PDB file of N, CA, C and O in Angstrom:
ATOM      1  N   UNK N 764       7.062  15.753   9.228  1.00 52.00           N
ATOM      2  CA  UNK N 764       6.996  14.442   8.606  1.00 52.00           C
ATOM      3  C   UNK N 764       8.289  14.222   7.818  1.00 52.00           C
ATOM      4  O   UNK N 764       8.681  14.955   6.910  1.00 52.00           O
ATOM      5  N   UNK N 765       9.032  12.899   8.369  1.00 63.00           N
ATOM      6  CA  UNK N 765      10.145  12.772   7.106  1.00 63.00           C
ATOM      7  C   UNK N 765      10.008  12.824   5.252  1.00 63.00           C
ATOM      8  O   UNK N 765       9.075  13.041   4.480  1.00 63.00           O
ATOM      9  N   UNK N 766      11.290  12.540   5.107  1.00 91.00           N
ATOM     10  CA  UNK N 766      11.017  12.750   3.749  1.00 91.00           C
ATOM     11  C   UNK N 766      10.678  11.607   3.143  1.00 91.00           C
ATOM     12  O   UNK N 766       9.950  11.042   3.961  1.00 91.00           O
ATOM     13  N   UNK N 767      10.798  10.765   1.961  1.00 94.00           N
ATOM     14  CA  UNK N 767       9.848   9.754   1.609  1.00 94.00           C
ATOM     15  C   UNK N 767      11.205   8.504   1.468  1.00 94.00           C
ATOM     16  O   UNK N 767      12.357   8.936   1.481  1.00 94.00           O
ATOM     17  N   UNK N 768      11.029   7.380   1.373  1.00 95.00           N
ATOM     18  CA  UNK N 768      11.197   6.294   1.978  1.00 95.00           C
ATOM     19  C   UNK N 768      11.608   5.771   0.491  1.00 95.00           C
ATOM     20  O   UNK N 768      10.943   6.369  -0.355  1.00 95.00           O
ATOM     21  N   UNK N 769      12.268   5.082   0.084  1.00 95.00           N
ATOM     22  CA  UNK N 769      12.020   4.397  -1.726  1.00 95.00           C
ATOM     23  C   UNK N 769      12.679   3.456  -1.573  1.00 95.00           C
ATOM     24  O   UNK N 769      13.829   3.488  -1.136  1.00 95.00           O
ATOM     25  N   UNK N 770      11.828   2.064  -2.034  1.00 94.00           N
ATOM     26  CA  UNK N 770      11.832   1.029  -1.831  1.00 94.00           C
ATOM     27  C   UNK N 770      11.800   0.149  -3.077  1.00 94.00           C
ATOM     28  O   UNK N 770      10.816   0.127  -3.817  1.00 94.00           O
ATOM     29  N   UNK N 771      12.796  -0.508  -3.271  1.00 93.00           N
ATOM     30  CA  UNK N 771      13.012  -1.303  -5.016  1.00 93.00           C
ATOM     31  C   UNK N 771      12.160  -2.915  -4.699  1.00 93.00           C
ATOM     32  O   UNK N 771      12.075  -3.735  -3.785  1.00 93.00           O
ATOM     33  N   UNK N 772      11.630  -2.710  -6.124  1.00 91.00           N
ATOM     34  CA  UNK N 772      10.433  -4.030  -6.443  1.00 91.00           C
ATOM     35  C   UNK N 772      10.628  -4.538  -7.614  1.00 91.00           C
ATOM     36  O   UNK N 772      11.154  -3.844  -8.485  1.00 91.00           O
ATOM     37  N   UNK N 773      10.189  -6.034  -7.902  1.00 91.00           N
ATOM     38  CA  UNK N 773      10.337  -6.315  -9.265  1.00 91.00           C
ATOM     39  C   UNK N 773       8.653  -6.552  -9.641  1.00 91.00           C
ATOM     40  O   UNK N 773       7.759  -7.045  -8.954  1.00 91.00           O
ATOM     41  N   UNK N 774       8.640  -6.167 -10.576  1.00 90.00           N
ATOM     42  CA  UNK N 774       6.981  -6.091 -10.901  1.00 90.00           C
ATOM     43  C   UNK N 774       6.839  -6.444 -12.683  1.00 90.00           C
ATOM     44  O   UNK N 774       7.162  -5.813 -13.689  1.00 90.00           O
ATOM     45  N   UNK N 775       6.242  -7.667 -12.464  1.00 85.00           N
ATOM     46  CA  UNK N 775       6.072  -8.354 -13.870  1.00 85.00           C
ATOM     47  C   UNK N 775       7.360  -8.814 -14.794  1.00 85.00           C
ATOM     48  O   UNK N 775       7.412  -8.986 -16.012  1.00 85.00           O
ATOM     49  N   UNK N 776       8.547  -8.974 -13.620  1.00 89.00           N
ATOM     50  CA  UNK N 776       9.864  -8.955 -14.029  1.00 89.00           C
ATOM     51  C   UNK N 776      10.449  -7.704 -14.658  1.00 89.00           C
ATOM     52  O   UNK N 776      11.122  -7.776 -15.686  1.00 89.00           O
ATOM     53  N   UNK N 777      10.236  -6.749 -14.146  1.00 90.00           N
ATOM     54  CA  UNK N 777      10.757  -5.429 -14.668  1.00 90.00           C
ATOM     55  C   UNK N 777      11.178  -4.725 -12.755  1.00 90.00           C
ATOM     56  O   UNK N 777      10.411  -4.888 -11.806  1.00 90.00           O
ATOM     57  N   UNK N 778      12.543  -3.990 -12.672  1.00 93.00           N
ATOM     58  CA  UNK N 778      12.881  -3.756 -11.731  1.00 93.00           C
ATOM     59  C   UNK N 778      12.502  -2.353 -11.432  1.00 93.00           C
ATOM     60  O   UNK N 778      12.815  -1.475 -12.237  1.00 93.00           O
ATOM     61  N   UNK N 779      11.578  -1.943  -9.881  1.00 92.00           N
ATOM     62  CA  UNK N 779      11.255  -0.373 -10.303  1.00 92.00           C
ATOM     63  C   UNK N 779      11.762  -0.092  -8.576  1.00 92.00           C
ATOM     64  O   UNK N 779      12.495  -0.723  -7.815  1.00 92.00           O
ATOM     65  N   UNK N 780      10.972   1.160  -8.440  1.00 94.00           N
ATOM     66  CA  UNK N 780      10.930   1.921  -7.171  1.00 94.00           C
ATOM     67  C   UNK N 780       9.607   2.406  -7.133  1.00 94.00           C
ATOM     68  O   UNK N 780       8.705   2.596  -7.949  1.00 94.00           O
ATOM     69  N   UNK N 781       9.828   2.582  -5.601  1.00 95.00           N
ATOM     70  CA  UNK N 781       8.348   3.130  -5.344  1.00 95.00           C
ATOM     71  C   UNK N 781       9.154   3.957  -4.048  1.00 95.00           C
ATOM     72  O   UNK N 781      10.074   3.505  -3.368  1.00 95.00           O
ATOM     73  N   UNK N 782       8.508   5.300  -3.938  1.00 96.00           N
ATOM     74  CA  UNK N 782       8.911   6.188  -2.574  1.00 96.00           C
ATOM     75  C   UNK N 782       7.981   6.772  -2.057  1.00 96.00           C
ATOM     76  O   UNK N 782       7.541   7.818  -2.534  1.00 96.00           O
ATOM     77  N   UNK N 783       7.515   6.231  -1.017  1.00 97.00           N
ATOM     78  CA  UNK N 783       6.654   6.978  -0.292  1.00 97.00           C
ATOM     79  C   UNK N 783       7.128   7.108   1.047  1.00 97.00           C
ATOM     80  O   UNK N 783       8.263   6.810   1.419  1.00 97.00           O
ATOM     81  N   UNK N 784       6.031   7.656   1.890  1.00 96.00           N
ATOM     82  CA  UNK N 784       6.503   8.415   3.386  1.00 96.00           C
ATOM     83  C   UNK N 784       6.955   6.462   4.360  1.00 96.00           C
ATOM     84  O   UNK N 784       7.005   5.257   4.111  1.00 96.00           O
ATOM     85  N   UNK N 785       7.110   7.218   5.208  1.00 95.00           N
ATOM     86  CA  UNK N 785       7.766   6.265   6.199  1.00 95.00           C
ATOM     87  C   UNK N 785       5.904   5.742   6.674  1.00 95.00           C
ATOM     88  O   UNK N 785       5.326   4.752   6.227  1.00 95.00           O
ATOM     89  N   UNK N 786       5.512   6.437   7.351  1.00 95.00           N
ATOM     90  CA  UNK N 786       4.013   6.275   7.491  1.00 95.00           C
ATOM     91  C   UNK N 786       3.124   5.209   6.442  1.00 95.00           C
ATOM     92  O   UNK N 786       2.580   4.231   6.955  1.00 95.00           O
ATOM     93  N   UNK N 787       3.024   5.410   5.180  1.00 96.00           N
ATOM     94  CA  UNK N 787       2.454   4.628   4.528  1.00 96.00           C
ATOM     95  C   UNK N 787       3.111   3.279   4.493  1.00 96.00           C
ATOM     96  O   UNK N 787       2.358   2.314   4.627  1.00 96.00           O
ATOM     97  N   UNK N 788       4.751   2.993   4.293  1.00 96.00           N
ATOM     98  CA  UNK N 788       5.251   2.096   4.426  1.00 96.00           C
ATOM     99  C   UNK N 788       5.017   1.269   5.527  1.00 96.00           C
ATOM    100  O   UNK N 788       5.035   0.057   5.313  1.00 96.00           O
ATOM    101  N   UNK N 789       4.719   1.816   7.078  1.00 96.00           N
ATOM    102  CA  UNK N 789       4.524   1.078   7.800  1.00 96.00           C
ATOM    103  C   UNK N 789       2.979   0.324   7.536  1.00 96.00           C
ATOM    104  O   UNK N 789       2.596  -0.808   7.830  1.00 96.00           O
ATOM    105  N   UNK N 790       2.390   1.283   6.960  1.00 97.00           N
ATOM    106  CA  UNK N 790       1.112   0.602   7.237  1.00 97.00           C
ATOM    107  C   UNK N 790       0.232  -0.680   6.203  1.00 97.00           C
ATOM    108  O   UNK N 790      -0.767  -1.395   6.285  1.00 97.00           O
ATOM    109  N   UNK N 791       1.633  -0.315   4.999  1.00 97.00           N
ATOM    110  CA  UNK N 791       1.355  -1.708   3.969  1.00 97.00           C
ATOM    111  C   UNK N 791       1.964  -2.813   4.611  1.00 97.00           C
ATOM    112  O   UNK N 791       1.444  -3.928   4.584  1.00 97.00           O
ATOM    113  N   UNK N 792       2.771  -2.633   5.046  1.00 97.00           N
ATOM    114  CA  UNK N 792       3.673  -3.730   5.817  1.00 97.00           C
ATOM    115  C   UNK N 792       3.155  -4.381   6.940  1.00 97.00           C
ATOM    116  O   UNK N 792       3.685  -5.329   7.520  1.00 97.00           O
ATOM    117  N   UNK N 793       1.752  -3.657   7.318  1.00 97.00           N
ATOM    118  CA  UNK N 793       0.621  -4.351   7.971  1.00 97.00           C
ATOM    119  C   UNK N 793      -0.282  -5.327   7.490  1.00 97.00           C
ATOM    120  O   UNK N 793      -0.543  -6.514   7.683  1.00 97.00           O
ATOM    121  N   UNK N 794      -0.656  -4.397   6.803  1.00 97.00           N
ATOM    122  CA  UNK N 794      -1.467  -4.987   5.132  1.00 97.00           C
ATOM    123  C   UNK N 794      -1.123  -6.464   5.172  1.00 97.00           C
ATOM    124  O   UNK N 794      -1.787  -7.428   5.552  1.00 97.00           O
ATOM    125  N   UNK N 795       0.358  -6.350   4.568  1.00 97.00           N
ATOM    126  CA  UNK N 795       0.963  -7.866   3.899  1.00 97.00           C
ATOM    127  C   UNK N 795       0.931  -8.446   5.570  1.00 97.00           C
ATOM    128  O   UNK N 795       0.140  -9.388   5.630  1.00 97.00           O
ATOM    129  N   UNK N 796       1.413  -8.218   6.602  1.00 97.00           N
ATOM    130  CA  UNK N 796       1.428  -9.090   7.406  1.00 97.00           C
ATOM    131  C   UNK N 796       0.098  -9.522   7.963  1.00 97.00           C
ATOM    132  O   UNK N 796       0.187 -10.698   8.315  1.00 97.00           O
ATOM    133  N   UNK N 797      -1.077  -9.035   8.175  1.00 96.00           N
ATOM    134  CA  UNK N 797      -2.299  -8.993   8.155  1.00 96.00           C
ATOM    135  C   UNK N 797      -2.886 -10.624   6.995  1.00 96.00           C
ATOM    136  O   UNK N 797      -3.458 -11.645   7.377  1.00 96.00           O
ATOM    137  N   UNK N 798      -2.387 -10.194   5.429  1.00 96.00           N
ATOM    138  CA  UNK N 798      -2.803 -11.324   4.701  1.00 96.00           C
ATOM    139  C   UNK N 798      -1.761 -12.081   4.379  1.00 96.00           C
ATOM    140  O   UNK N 798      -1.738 -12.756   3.349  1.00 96.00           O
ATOM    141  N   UNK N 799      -0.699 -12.032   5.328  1.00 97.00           N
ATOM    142  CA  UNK N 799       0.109 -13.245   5.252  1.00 97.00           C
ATOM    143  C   UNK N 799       1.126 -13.156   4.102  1.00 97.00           C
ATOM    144  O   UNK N 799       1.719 -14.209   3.871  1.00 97.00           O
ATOM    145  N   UNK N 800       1.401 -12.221   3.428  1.00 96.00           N
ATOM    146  CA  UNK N 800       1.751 -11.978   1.916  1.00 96.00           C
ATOM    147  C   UNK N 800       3.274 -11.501   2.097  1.00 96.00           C
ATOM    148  O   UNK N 800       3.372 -11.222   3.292  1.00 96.00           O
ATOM    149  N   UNK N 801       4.325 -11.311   1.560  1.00 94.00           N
ATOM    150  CA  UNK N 801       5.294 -10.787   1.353  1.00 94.00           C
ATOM    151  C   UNK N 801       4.903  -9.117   1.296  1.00 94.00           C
ATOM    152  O   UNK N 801       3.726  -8.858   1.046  1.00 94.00           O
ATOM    153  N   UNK N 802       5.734  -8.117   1.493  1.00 94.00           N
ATOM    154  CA  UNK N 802       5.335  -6.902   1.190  1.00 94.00           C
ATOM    155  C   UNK N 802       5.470  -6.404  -0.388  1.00 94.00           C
ATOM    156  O   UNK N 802       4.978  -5.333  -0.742  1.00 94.00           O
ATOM    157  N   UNK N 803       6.126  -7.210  -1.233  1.00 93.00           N
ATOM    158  CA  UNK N 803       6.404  -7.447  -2.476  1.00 93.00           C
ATOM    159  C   UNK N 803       5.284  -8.232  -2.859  1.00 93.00           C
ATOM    160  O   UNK N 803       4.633  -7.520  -3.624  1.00 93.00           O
ATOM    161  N   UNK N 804       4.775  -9.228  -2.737  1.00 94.00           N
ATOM    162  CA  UNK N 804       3.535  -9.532  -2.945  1.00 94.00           C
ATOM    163  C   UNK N 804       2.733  -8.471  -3.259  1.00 94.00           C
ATOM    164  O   UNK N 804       2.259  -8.127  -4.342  1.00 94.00           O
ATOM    165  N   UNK N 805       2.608  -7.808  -1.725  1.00 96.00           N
ATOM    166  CA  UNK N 805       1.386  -7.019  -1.647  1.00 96.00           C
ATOM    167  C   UNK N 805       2.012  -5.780  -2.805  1.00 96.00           C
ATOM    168  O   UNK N 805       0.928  -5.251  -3.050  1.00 96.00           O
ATOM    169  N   UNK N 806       2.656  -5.278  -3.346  1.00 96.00           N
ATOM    170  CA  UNK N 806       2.843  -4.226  -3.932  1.00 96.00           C
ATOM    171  C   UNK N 806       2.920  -4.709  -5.049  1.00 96.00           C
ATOM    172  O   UNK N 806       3.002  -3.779  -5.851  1.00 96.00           O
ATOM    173  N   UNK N 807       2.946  -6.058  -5.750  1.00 94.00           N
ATOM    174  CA  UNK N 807       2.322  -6.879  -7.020  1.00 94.00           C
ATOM    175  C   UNK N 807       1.496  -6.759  -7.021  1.00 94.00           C
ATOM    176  O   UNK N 807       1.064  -6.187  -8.022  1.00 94.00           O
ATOM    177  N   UNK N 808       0.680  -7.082  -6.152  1.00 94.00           N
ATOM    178  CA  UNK N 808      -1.011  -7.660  -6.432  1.00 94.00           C
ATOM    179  C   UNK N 808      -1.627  -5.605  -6.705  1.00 94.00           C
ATOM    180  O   UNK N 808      -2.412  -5.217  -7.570  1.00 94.00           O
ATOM    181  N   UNK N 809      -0.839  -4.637  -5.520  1.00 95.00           N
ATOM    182  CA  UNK N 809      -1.821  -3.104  -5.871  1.00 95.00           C
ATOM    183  C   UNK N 809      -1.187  -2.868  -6.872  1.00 95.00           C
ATOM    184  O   UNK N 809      -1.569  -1.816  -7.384  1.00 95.00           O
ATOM    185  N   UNK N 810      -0.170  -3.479  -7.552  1.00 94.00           N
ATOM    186  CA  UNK N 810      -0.136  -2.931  -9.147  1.00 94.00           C
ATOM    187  C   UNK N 810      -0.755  -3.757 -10.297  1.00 94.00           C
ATOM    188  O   UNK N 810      -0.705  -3.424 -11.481  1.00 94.00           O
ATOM    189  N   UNK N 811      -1.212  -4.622  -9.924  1.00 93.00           N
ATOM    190  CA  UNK N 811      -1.808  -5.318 -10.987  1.00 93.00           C
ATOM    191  C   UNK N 811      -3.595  -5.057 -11.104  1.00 93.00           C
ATOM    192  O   UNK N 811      -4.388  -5.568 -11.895  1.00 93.00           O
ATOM    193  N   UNK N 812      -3.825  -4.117 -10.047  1.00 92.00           N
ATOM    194  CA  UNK N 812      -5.168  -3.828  -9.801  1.00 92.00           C
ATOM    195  C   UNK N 812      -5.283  -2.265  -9.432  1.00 92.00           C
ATOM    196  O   UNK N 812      -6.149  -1.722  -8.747  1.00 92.00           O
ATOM    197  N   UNK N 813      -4.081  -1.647 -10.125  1.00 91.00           N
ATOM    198  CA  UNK N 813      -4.295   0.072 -10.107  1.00 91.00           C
ATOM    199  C   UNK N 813      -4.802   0.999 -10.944  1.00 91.00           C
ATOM    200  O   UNK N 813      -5.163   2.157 -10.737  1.00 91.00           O
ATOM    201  N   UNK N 814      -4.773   0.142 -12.200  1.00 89.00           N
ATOM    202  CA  UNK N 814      -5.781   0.593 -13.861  1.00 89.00           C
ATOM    203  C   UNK N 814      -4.618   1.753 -14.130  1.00 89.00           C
ATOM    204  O   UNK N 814      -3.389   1.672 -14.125  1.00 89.00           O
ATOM    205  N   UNK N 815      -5.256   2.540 -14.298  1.00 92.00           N
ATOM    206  CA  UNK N 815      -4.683   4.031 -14.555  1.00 92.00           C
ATOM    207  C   UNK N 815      -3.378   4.714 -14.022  1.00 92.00           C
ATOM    208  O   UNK N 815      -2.401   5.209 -14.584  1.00 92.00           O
ATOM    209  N   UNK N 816      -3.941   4.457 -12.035  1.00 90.00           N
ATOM    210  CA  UNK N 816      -3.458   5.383 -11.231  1.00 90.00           C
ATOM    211  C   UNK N 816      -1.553   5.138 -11.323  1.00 90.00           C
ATOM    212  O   UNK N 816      -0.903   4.302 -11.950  1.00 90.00           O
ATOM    213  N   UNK N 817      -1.267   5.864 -10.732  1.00 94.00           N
ATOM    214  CA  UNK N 817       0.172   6.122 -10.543  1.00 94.00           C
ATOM    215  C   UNK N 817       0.328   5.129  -9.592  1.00 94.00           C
ATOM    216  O   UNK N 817      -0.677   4.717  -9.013  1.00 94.00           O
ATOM    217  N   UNK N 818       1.741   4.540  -9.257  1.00 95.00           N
ATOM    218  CA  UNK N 818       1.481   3.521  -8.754  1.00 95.00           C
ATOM    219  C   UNK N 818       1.684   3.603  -7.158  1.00 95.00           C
ATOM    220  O   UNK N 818       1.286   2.730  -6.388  1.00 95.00           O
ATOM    221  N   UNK N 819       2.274   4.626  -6.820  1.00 95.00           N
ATOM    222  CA  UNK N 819       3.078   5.074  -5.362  1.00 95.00           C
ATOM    223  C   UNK N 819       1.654   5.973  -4.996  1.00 95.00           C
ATOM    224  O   UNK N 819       1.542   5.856  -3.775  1.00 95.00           O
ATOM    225  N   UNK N 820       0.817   6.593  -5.370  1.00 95.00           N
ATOM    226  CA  UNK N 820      -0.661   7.246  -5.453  1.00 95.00           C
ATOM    227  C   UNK N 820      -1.707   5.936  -4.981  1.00 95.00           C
ATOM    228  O   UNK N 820      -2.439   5.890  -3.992  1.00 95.00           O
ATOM    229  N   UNK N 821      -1.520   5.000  -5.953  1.00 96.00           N
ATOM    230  CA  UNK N 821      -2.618   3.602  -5.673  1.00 96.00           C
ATOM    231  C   UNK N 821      -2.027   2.908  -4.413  1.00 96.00           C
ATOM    232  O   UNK N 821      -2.784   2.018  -4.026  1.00 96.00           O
ATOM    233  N   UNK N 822      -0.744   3.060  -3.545  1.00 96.00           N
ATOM    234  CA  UNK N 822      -0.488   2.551  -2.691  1.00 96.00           C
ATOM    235  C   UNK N 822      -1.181   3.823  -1.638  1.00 96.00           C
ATOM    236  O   UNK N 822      -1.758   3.379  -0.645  1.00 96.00           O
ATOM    237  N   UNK N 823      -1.162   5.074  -1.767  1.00 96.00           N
ATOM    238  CA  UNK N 823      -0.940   5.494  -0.456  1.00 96.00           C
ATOM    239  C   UNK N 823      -2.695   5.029   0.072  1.00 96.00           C
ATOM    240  O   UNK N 823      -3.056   4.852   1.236  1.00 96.00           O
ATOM    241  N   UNK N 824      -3.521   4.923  -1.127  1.00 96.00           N
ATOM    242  CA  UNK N 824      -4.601   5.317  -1.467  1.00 96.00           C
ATOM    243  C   UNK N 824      -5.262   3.937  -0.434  1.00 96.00           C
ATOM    244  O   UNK N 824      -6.178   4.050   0.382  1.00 96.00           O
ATOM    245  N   UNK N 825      -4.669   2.963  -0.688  1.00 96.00           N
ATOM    246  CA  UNK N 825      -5.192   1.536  -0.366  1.00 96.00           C
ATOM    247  C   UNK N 825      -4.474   1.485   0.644  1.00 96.00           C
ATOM    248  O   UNK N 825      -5.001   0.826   1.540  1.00 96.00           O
ATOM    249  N   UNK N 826      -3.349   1.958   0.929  1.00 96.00           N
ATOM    250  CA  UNK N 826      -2.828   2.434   2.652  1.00 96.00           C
ATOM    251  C   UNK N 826      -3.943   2.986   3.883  1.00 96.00           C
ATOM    252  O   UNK N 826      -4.179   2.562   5.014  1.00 96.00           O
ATOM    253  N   UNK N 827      -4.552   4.256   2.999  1.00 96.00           N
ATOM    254  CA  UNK N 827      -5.301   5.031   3.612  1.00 96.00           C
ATOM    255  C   UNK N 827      -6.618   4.203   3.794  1.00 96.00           C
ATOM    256  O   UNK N 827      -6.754   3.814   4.954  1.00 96.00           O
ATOM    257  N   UNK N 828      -7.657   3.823   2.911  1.00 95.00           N
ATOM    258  CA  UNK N 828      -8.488   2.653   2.826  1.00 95.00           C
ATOM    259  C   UNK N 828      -8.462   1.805   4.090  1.00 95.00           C
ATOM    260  O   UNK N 828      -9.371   1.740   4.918  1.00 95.00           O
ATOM    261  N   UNK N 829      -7.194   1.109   4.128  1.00 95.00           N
ATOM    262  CA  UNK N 829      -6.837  -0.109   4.673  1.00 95.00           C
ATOM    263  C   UNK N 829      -7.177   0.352   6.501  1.00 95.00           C
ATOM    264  O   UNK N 829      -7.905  -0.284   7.263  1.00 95.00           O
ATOM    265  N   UNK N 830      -6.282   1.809   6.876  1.00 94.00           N
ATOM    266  CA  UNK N 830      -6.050   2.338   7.408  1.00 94.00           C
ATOM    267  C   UNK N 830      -7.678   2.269   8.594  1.00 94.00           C
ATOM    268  O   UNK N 830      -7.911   1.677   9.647  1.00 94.00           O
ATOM    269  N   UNK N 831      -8.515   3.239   7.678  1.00 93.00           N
ATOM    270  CA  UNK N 831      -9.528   3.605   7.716  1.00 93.00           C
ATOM    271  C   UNK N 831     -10.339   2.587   8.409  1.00 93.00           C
ATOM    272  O   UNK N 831     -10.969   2.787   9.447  1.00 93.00           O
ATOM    273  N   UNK N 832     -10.272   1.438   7.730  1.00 92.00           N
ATOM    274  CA  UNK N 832     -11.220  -0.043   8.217  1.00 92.00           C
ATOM    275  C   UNK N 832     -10.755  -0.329   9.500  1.00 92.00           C
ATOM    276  O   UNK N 832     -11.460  -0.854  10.361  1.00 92.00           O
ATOM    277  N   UNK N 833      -9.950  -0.103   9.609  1.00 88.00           N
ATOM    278  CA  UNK N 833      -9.292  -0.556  11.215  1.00 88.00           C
ATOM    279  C   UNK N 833      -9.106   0.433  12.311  1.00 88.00           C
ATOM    280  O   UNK N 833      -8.531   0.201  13.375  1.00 88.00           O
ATOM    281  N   UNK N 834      -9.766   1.807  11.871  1.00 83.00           N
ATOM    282  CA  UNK N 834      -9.981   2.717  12.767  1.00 83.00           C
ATOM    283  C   UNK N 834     -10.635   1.954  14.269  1.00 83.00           C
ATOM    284  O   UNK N 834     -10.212   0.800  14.350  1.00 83.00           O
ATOM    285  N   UNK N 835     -11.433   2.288  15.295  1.00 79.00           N
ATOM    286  CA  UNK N 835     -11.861   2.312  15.820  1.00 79.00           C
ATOM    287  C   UNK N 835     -13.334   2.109  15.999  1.00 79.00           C
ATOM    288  O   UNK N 835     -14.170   1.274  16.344  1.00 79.00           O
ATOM    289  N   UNK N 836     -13.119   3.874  15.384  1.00 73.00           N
ATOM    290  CA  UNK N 836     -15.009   4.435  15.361  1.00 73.00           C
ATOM    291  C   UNK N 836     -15.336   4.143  13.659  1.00 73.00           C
ATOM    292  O   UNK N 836     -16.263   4.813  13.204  1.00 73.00           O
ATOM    293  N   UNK N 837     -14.580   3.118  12.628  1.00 64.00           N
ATOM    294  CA  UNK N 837     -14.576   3.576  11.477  1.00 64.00           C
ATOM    295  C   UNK N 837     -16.481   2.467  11.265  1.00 64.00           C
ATOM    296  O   UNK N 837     -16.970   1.487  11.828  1.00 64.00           O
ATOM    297  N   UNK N 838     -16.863   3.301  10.284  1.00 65.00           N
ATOM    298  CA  UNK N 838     -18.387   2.639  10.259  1.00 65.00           C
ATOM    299  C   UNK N 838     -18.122   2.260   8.339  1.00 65.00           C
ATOM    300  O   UNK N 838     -17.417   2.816   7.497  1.00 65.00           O
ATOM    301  N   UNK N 839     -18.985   1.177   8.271  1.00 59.00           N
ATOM    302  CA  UNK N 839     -18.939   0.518   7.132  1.00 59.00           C
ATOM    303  C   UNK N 839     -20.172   1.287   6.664  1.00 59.00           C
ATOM    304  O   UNK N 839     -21.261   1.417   7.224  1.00 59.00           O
ATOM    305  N   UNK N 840     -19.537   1.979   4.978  1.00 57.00           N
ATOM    306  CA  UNK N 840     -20.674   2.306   3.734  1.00 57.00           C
ATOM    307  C   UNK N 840     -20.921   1.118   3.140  1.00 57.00           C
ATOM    308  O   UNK N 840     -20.129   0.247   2.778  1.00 57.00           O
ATOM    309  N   UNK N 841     -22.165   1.173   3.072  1.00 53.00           N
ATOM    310  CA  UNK N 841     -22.452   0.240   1.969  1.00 53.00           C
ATOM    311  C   UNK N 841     -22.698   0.664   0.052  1.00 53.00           C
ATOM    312  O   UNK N 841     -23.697   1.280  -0.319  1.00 53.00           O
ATOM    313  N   UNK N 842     -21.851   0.302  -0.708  1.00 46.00           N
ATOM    314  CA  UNK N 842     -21.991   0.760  -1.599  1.00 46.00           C
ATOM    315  C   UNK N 842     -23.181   0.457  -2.636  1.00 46.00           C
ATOM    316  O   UNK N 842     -23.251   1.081  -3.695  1.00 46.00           O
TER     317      UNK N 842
END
């Protein structure tokens, strides 16, 4: 697996980075194209709804999530 990917954002008007794998990047970049959103969008909106988490952690996390729903065989929990 390559090494990780780091990608500059402005978030709440403050300029940051985020680095993750090449893999997760592709698959937010689904995400946003999926809801129509900028990929900057979409990495506003999972930081404004990450509470706690780290913020490159709350992406891979909602990567993986995202991922998951669009499996195939993936079956819906009901919570």
């Amino acid at each position: 697996m390559p090494g990780l990917k780091k990608r500059s954002v402005n978030l709440a008007g403050h300029a940051t980075s985020v680095a993750l794998e090449p893999e997760f990047w592709t698959v937010l970049e689904t995400m946003s194209k999926d809801r129509r959103i900028s990929l900057a969008a979409l990495i506003a909106e999972l930081d404004s709804n990450r509470g706690e988490s780290l913020l490159a952690s709350f992406c891979r996390l909602s990567a993986l999530a995202y991922a998951q729903s669009k499996s195939p065989g993936a079956k819906r929990k009901k919570a």
